[in-house]
Structures are given as structure tokens and as C-alpha cells.
mmCIF file of C-alpha atoms and ligand atoms in Angstrom:
data_model
loop_
_atom_site.group_PDB
_atom_site.id
_atom_site.type_symbol
_atom_site.label_atom_id
_atom_site.label_comp_id
_atom_site.label_asym_id
_atom_site.label_seq_id
_atom_site.Cartn_x
_atom_site.Cartn_y
_atom_site.Cartn_z
ATOM 1 C CA MET X 1 0.588 -14.585 -20.951
ATOM 2 C CA SER X 2 1.043 -12.748 -17.738
ATOM 3 C CA ILE X 3 -0.860 -9.525 -17.094
ATOM 4 C CA PRO X 4 1.415 -6.430 -16.752
ATOM 5 C CA ARG X 5 1.443 -5.153 -13.212
ATOM 6 C CA LYS X 6 1.019 -1.453 -12.766
ATOM 7 C CA LYS X 7 4.083 0.096 -11.192
ATOM 8 C CA PHE X 8 3.760 1.367 -7.584
ATOM 9 C CA ILE X 9 6.000 3.989 -6.059
ATOM 10 C CA ALA X 10 5.622 4.872 -2.361
ATOM 11 C CA GLY X 11 7.464 7.471 -0.389
ATOM 12 C CA ASN X 12 7.970 6.803 3.276
ATOM 13 C CA PHE X 13 8.747 10.145 4.935
ATOM 14 C CA LYS X 14 9.434 8.432 8.322
ATOM 15 C CA MET X 15 9.725 11.037 11.060
ATOM 16 C CA ASN X 16 10.200 13.994 8.775
ATOM 17 C CA THR X 17 7.921 16.728 7.337
ATOM 18 C CA THR X 18 5.631 18.821 9.531
ATOM 19 C CA SER X 19 2.133 19.584 8.528
ATOM 20 C CA SER X 20 3.207 23.050 7.260
ATOM 21 C CA GLU X 21 6.118 21.508 5.329
ATOM 22 C CA VAL X 22 3.836 19.023 3.602
ATOM 23 C CA ALA X 23 2.024 21.803 1.803
ATOM 24 C CA SER X 24 5.112 23.120 -0.048
ATOM 25 C CA TYR X 25 6.221 19.579 -0.697
ATOM 26 C CA LEU X 26 2.905 18.710 -2.410
ATOM 27 C CA GLU X 27 3.029 21.846 -4.460
ATOM 28 C CA ALA X 28 6.420 20.949 -5.905
ATOM 29 C CA PHE X 29 5.643 17.287 -6.185
ATOM 30 C CA ARG X 30 2.379 17.789 -8.060
ATOM 31 C CA VAL X 31 4.052 20.034 -10.601
ATOM 32 C CA ALA X 32 6.901 17.570 -11.055
ATOM 33 C CA THR X 33 4.499 14.602 -11.618
ATOM 34 C CA GLU X 34 1.898 16.500 -13.604
ATOM 35 C CA LYS X 35 2.412 14.409 -16.722
ATOM 36 C CA VAL X 36 2.662 11.027 -15.036
ATOM 37 C CA ASN X 37 -0.191 8.521 -15.548
ATOM 38 C CA ASP X 38 0.015 4.816 -15.362
ATOM 39 C CA VAL X 39 1.918 4.704 -12.043
ATOM 40 C CA ASP X 40 0.392 4.276 -8.622
ATOM 41 C CA ILE X 41 1.867 7.000 -6.411
ATOM 42 C CA VAL X 42 1.475 6.786 -2.585
ATOM 43 C CA LEU X 43 2.849 9.366 -0.072
ATOM 44 C CA ILE X 44 3.364 8.190 3.472
ATOM 45 C CA PRO X 45 3.962 11.221 5.634
ATOM 46 C CA PRO X 46 3.799 11.161 9.495
ATOM 47 C CA PHE X 47 0.300 10.877 11.098
ATOM 48 C CA THR X 48 0.387 14.626 11.993
ATOM 49 C CA SER X 49 0.752 15.638 8.340
ATOM 50 C CA LEU X 50 -1.968 13.321 6.932
ATOM 51 C CA ALA X 51 -4.917 15.712 7.565
ATOM 52 C CA LYS X 52 -3.199 18.523 5.809
ATOM 53 C CA ALA X 53 -2.022 16.343 2.908
ATOM 54 C CA SER X 54 -5.518 14.948 2.595
ATOM 55 C CA GLU X 55 -7.118 18.355 2.535
ATOM 56 C CA ILE X 56 -4.701 19.534 -0.174
ATOM 57 C CA LEU X 57 -5.072 16.480 -2.322
ATOM 58 C CA GLY X 58 -8.823 16.376 -2.092
ATOM 59 C CA GLY X 59 -10.233 13.517 -3.980
ATOM 60 C CA ALA X 60 -7.334 13.429 -6.443
ATOM 61 C CA GLN X 61 -6.982 9.937 -7.736
ATOM 62 C CA LYS X 62 -3.434 10.226 -8.805
ATOM 63 C CA ILE X 63 -1.622 10.587 -5.498
ATOM 64 C CA ARG X 64 -2.884 8.447 -2.626
ATOM 65 C CA LEU X 65 -1.962 8.585 1.043
ATOM 66 C CA GLY X 66 -0.645 5.953 3.293
ATOM 67 C CA ALA X 67 0.195 5.731 7.025
ATOM 68 C CA GLN X 68 3.502 4.501 8.491
ATOM 69 C CA ASN X 69 1.850 2.414 11.211
ATOM 70 C CA MET X 70 -1.465 1.552 12.800
ATOM 71 C CA SER X 71 -2.871 -0.098 15.907
ATOM 72 C CA SER X 72 -4.174 -3.622 15.523
ATOM 73 C CA GLU X 73 -7.049 -2.713 17.871
ATOM 74 C CA ALA X 74 -10.254 -0.985 16.641
ATOM 75 C CA LYS X 75 -10.594 1.524 19.482
ATOM 76 C CA GLY X 76 -10.282 1.980 23.223
ATOM 77 C CA ALA X 77 -7.717 2.599 25.983
ATOM 78 C CA TYR X 78 -4.563 2.508 23.941
ATOM 79 C CA THR X 79 -2.816 5.693 24.675
ATOM 80 C CA GLY X 80 -0.777 7.011 21.780
ATOM 81 C CA GLU X 81 -2.193 4.679 19.209
ATOM 82 C CA ILE X 82 -3.956 5.434 15.915
ATOM 83 C CA SER X 83 -6.748 3.215 14.611
ATOM 84 C CA ALA X 84 -7.620 2.138 11.129
ATOM 85 C CA SER X 85 -10.946 4.097 11.196
ATOM 86 C CA MET X 86 -9.004 7.311 12.188
ATOM 87 C CA LEU X 87 -6.878 6.786 9.073
ATOM 88 C CA ARG X 88 -9.890 5.959 6.856
ATOM 89 C CA ASP X 89 -11.474 9.158 8.142
ATOM 90 C CA LEU X 90 -8.599 11.116 6.559
ATOM 91 C CA PHE X 91 -8.972 9.246 3.271
ATOM 92 C CA VAL X 92 -5.848 7.241 3.835
ATOM 93 C CA ARG X 93 -5.871 4.137 1.609
ATOM 94 C CA TYR X 94 -2.623 2.333 2.466
ATOM 95 C CA VAL X 95 -0.701 1.418 5.667
ATOM 96 C CA LEU X 96 2.840 0.246 6.098
ATOM 97 C CA VAL X 97 2.872 -2.961 8.169
ATOM 98 C CA GLY X 98 5.997 -4.575 9.645
ATOM 99 C CA HIS X 99 8.577 -1.934 8.508
ATOM 100 C CA SER X 100 12.026 -3.105 9.783
ATOM 101 C CA GLU X 101 12.353 -0.007 11.917
ATOM 102 C CA ARG X 102 9.075 -0.940 13.695
ATOM 103 C CA ARG X 103 10.341 -4.544 14.019
ATOM 104 C CA ARG X 104 13.816 -3.635 15.132
ATOM 105 C CA LEU X 105 13.362 -0.449 17.212
ATOM 106 C CA PHE X 106 9.852 -0.847 18.548
ATOM 107 C CA GLY X 107 9.786 -4.641 19.136
ATOM 108 C CA GLU X 108 7.124 -5.539 16.669
ATOM 109 C CA THR X 109 6.919 -9.276 16.299
ATOM 110 C CA ASP X 110 5.638 -11.351 13.430
ATOM 111 C CA GLU X 111 2.425 -11.869 15.470
ATOM 112 C CA MET X 112 1.845 -8.197 15.947
ATOM 113 C CA VAL X 113 2.476 -7.616 12.233
ATOM 114 C CA ARG X 114 -0.052 -10.333 11.408
ATOM 115 C CA ARG X 115 -2.754 -8.731 13.660
ATOM 116 C CA LYS X 116 -2.139 -5.300 12.105
ATOM 117 C CA LEU X 117 -2.412 -6.751 8.644
ATOM 118 C CA VAL X 118 -5.716 -8.478 9.374
ATOM 119 C CA THR X 119 -7.085 -5.329 10.971
ATOM 120 C CA ALA X 120 -6.032 -3.274 7.953
ATOM 121 C CA LEU X 121 -7.728 -5.650 5.550
ATOM 122 C CA LYS X 122 -10.895 -5.733 7.619
ATOM 123 C CA SER X 123 -10.867 -1.945 7.636
ATOM 124 C CA GLU X 124 -10.417 -1.650 3.897
ATOM 125 C CA LEU X 125 -6.936 -0.223 4.190
ATOM 126 C CA ARG X 126 -4.460 -1.819 1.827
ATOM 127 C CA PRO X 127 -1.401 -3.022 3.729
ATOM 128 C CA ILE X 128 2.077 -2.613 2.390
ATOM 129 C CA LEU X 129 3.764 -5.535 4.104
ATOM 130 C CA CYS X 130 7.549 -5.081 4.624
ATOM 131 C CA ILE X 131 9.801 -8.089 4.867
ATOM 132 C CA GLY X 132 13.550 -8.414 4.516
ATOM 133 C CA GLU X 133 16.718 -9.909 5.993
ATOM 134 C CA THR X 134 19.453 -8.376 8.081
ATOM 135 C CA LEU X 135 23.119 -8.287 6.987
ATOM 136 C CA GLU X 136 23.987 -11.165 9.322
ATOM 137 C CA GLU X 137 21.135 -13.265 7.939
ATOM 138 C CA ARG X 138 22.315 -12.631 4.378
ATOM 139 C CA GLN X 139 25.889 -13.367 5.226
ATOM 140 C CA SER X 140 24.913 -16.669 6.709
ATOM 141 C CA ASN X 141 22.779 -17.536 3.654
ATOM 142 C CA GLN X 142 19.534 -17.396 5.711
ATOM 143 C CA GLU X 143 17.761 -14.719 3.608
ATOM 144 C CA LYS X 144 15.374 -17.195 2.037
ATOM 145 C CA THR X 145 14.406 -18.743 5.336
ATOM 146 C CA VAL X 146 13.795 -15.262 6.827
ATOM 147 C CA LEU X 147 11.617 -14.137 3.854
ATOM 148 C CA GLU X 148 9.579 -17.282 3.990
ATOM 149 C CA SER X 149 8.999 -17.143 7.679
ATOM 150 C CA GLN X 150 8.042 -13.454 7.740
ATOM 151 C CA LEU X 151 5.733 -13.883 4.754
ATOM 152 C CA ARG X 152 4.119 -17.129 6.143
ATOM 153 C CA ALA X 153 3.613 -15.585 9.562
ATOM 154 C CA ALA X 154 1.839 -12.553 7.952
ATOM 155 C CA ILE X 155 -0.374 -14.131 5.374
ATOM 156 C CA GLU X 156 -0.803 -17.924 5.877
ATOM 157 C CA GLY X 157 -4.446 -18.821 6.075
ATOM 158 C CA LEU X 158 -5.742 -15.584 4.519
ATOM 159 C CA SER X 159 -7.997 -15.946 1.557
ATOM 160 C CA PRO X 160 -6.629 -15.363 -2.020
ATOM 161 C CA GLU X 161 -8.905 -12.237 -2.181
ATOM 162 C CA GLU X 162 -7.344 -10.879 0.984
ATOM 163 C CA ILE X 163 -3.821 -11.664 -0.125
ATOM 164 C CA SER X 164 -4.459 -9.913 -3.435
ATOM 165 C CA GLU X 165 -5.043 -6.682 -1.519
ATOM 166 C CA ILE X 166 -1.621 -6.706 -0.043
ATOM 167 C CA VAL X 167 1.363 -4.955 -1.555
ATOM 168 C CA ILE X 168 4.608 -6.611 -0.507
ATOM 169 C CA ALA X 169 7.829 -4.577 0.012
ATOM 170 C CA TYR X 170 11.104 -6.451 -0.001
ATOM 171 C CA GLU X 171 13.416 -4.307 2.078
ATOM 172 C CA PRO X 172 16.751 -5.855 2.971
ATOM 173 C CA VAL X 173 17.534 -4.282 6.315
ATOM 174 C CA TRP X 174 21.154 -3.807 5.345
ATOM 175 C CA ALA X 175 20.141 -1.533 2.481
ATOM 176 C CA ILE X 176 17.802 0.795 4.474
ATOM 177 C CA GLY X 177 19.195 4.283 4.955
ATOM 178 C CA THR X 178 22.762 2.978 4.470
ATOM 179 C CA GLY X 179 23.383 3.978 0.915
ATOM 180 C CA LEU X 180 23.934 0.261 0.119
ATOM 181 C CA THR X 181 21.403 -0.743 -2.479
ATOM 182 C CA ALA X 182 20.877 -4.375 -3.360
ATOM 183 C CA THR X 183 22.139 -4.819 -6.901
ATOM 184 C CA PRO X 184 19.351 -5.213 -9.453
ATOM 185 C CA GLU X 185 20.289 -8.872 -9.745
ATOM 186 C CA GLN X 186 20.155 -9.507 -5.964
ATOM 187 C CA ALA X 187 16.851 -7.676 -5.757
ATOM 188 C CA GLN X 188 15.341 -9.545 -8.737
ATOM 189 C CA GLN X 189 16.385 -12.874 -7.250
ATOM 190 C CA ALA X 190 14.718 -12.080 -3.898
ATOM 191 C CA HIS X 191 11.541 -10.834 -5.614
ATOM 192 C CA LEU X 192 11.247 -13.978 -7.707
ATOM 193 C CA PHE X 193 11.726 -16.054 -4.621
ATOM 194 C CA ILE X 194 9.004 -14.140 -2.817
ATOM 195 C CA ARG X 195 6.633 -14.445 -5.841
ATOM 196 C CA ASP X 196 7.279 -18.188 -5.970
ATOM 197 C CA TYR X 197 6.606 -18.559 -2.302
ATOM 198 C CA LEU X 198 3.553 -16.389 -2.543
ATOM 199 C CA GLY X 199 2.324 -18.706 -5.283
ATOM 200 C CA LYS X 200 2.693 -21.622 -2.914
ATOM 201 C CA LEU X 201 0.643 -19.936 -0.222
ATOM 202 C CA SER X 202 -2.027 -18.343 -2.354
ATOM 203 C CA GLY X 203 -1.894 -19.803 -5.843
ATOM 204 C CA THR X 204 -0.055 -18.621 -8.940
ATOM 205 C CA SER X 205 -2.734 -16.286 -10.188
ATOM 206 C CA VAL X 206 -2.559 -14.202 -7.041
ATOM 207 C CA ALA X 207 1.231 -14.351 -7.050
ATOM 208 C CA ASN X 208 1.311 -13.163 -10.647
ATOM 209 C CA ARG X 209 -0.958 -10.199 -9.871
ATOM 210 C CA SER X 210 0.763 -9.166 -6.657
ATOM 211 C CA ARG X 211 2.994 -6.136 -6.631
ATOM 212 C CA ILE X 212 6.319 -6.550 -4.966
ATOM 213 C CA LEU X 213 8.229 -3.375 -4.263
ATOM 214 C CA TYR X 214 11.937 -2.989 -3.586
ATOM 215 C CA GLY X 215 13.048 -0.727 -0.747
ATOM 216 C CA GLY X 216 16.520 0.276 0.543
ATOM 217 C CA SER X 217 18.456 3.377 -0.557
ATOM 218 C CA VAL X 218 16.572 3.780 -3.911
ATOM 219 C CA THR X 219 17.695 6.958 -5.622
ATOM 220 C CA PRO X 220 16.889 8.476 -9.027
ATOM 221 C CA ASP X 221 20.132 7.011 -10.172
ATOM 222 C CA THR X 222 19.443 3.388 -9.170
ATOM 223 C CA ALA X 223 15.695 3.387 -9.860
ATOM 224 C CA VAL X 224 15.748 2.795 -13.551
ATOM 225 C CA GLU X 225 17.684 -0.445 -13.462
ATOM 226 C CA LEU X 226 15.909 -1.723 -10.393
ATOM 227 C CA LEU X 227 12.456 -1.020 -11.967
ATOM 228 C CA SER X 228 13.312 -2.745 -15.128
ATOM 229 C CA GLN X 229 13.706 -6.110 -13.491
ATOM 230 C CA PRO X 230 10.861 -8.449 -14.342
ATOM 231 C CA ASP X 231 9.701 -9.066 -10.751
ATOM 232 C CA ILE X 232 10.303 -5.584 -9.319
ATOM 233 C CA ASP X 233 6.913 -3.810 -9.520
ATOM 234 C CA GLY X 234 7.813 -0.536 -7.732
ATOM 235 C CA ALA X 235 9.757 1.005 -4.964
ATOM 236 C CA LEU X 236 9.327 1.962 -1.316
ATOM 237 C CA VAL X 237 11.601 4.985 -0.992
ATOM 238 C CA GLY X 238 12.702 6.568 2.276
ATOM 239 C CA GLY X 239 15.430 9.255 2.168
ATOM 240 C CA ALA X 240 15.135 10.108 -1.461
ATOM 241 C CA SER X 241 11.344 10.733 -1.198
ATOM 242 C CA LEU X 242 12.022 13.741 1.076
ATOM 243 C CA ASP X 243 13.033 15.866 -1.880
ATOM 244 C CA PRO X 244 9.900 16.257 -4.096
ATOM 245 C CA ARG X 245 11.981 16.638 -7.261
ATOM 246 C CA ALA X 246 14.202 13.649 -6.648
ATOM 247 C CA PHE X 247 11.155 11.527 -5.747
ATOM 248 C CA ALA X 248 9.423 12.682 -8.907
ATOM 249 C CA LYS X 249 12.407 11.413 -10.882
ATOM 250 C CA ILE X 250 11.970 7.998 -9.277
ATOM 251 C CA VAL X 251 8.239 8.084 -10.214
ATOM 252 C CA ALA X 252 9.264 8.968 -13.783
ATOM 253 C CA ALA X 253 11.547 5.939 -13.811
ATOM 254 C CA ALA X 254 8.428 3.800 -13.308
ATOM 255 C CA ILE X 255 6.522 5.038 -16.343
ATOM 256 C CA PRO X 256 5.959 2.174 -18.702
ATOM 257 C CA GLN X 257 8.191 2.203 -21.805
ATOM 258 C CA GLU X 258 6.551 1.642 -25.130
HETATM 259 P P1 PGA D 301 15.699 4.437 2.430
HETATM 260 O O1 PGA D 301 14.447 3.818 3.343
HETATM 261 O O2 PGA D 301 15.249 4.606 1.045
HETATM 262 O O3 PGA D 301 16.041 5.693 3.144
HETATM 263 O O4 PGA D 301 16.741 3.363 2.520
HETATM 264 C C1 PGA D 301 13.609 2.865 2.683
HETATM 265 C C2 PGA D 301 12.563 2.475 3.736
HETATM 266 O O5 PGA D 301 12.840 2.334 4.929
HETATM 267 O O6 PGA D 301 11.371 2.272 3.365
#
């Protein structure tokens, strides 16, 4: 029998929400999620709002913080970069690694993604590793090759213990911010493929325990069906996470059904 995986819902605010705006967001979001247990909730505001969010949340276990990016270097002359220890200092627990916007708009290569992932693991930050194919890659039936190569480049050679710290987010690039969600069947297929491949790289027990999130235009309306797929363990939400009430509805869709 496989162990049930606790659902994981993360909100990636991208370049939205100032430090003063995060306070009112949290007030509304905390009220709207008051009754939720049994779901891991992670908010990923911009760097400049993390300190404020951390101060407001205090040691609360229920809502954790994540960062959108991080340097692969520990410290030094890297103007404009933010290190893992700076994030840890603000009680940040998670970090997005390899988001498609970083890969596409800021030239992050598989190798850079790998370095960041390793640094995060060494620094006790849990990476949320994003992988996903573009529209052209899907149209030319290359999605599996792309998922395999992104995943292999990021985690091959890591120990099973390290791999089990990683949350994976399947984010088809064509579905991000476009309003085009993968159908639940398309997403389930990709998730199952990722889990099988993860099994090849790290063993089935790690693969069965690993959480694989879906990301790409998730809304309160699409969340229920997506989250009821057997291999979809949560969601990485962009646009719809900016409204605390809409995001709370997505969180509610992840509450385990009796
Ligand atoms: P979206 O973004 O929900 O706005 O499509 C998802 C993401 O980029 O993580």
C-alpha cells in the first residue's frame, strides 16, 4: 500500500506585492484558511516582502515561506544576488529553482539550476524544482524527453535522502500565465511519467513519497479536478495566488476528502 502524500499548495507571487501589501494579504489569507489543516501551504512573495511576511507569520507552522530564486554561491562579490543563508535568516524554508521564467527570461541553464539545487539542499532549504516543456516541444512530441533531461540534469547522482527533500513542480510552459491549463488527464500523464522516471533515478520508495505539483493557470475552478488526480500532489499557483480569497479556495480544494 502506498502512503498518502500530504497535499502541498504554493503561491508564487512573482514580481507582485510590496512589503506593505503583504500585510493585508496575510490578514485576509489567514482568516480564509483558518480551518485548514492537513495541507502544506507555502507563500512565495518577492524577496523584499519576505522579512515583513516572516515577522507577521512568526513561528506559525501552518503557512511557510518560500523564495522565488537564490544564488548558487554562499557569499561574496555577487552584486544583486541573495544567498541561502540570507533566506534562512528570514525563516524561509523553500526556494523555487528553475522556474521557466528564470530559464527563459534570465538564461538559467540546467547546470545553473543544478548548482542552485545543491546549494539549497546543503543550506537546509527545500527546493521546489520546476520542470516543463514548451508548446513547440509538446507539439513535436518531445515533452517526455524534455522532462527527463531537465530532471536528470538537476538530480542525477544526488542521494535518495537529498532527492526526498525536493518538491517537483511540473509546469508546462505553454500553460503558465496563459489561461491554458493542461487537462487533468494531460497533467496526470505527465506526473506519472515524472514519478516513474524519478523511480529510475532514486528508487521507487523515494518516488512514491515525492510530491509533484502541477503549475500553469490553476484557478479555484480547475483546482478540484486537477488535485483529485492520483499523481498530482498539489499546485504551484501564480496569478490566482495574488487574491488571498481565490488562493484560499485552491487551498480548500486540497483538503483531503473522507
Ligand atoms: P500561473 O503561474 O498560475 O499564473 O500560470 C504559475 C507559475 O508560474 O508558477
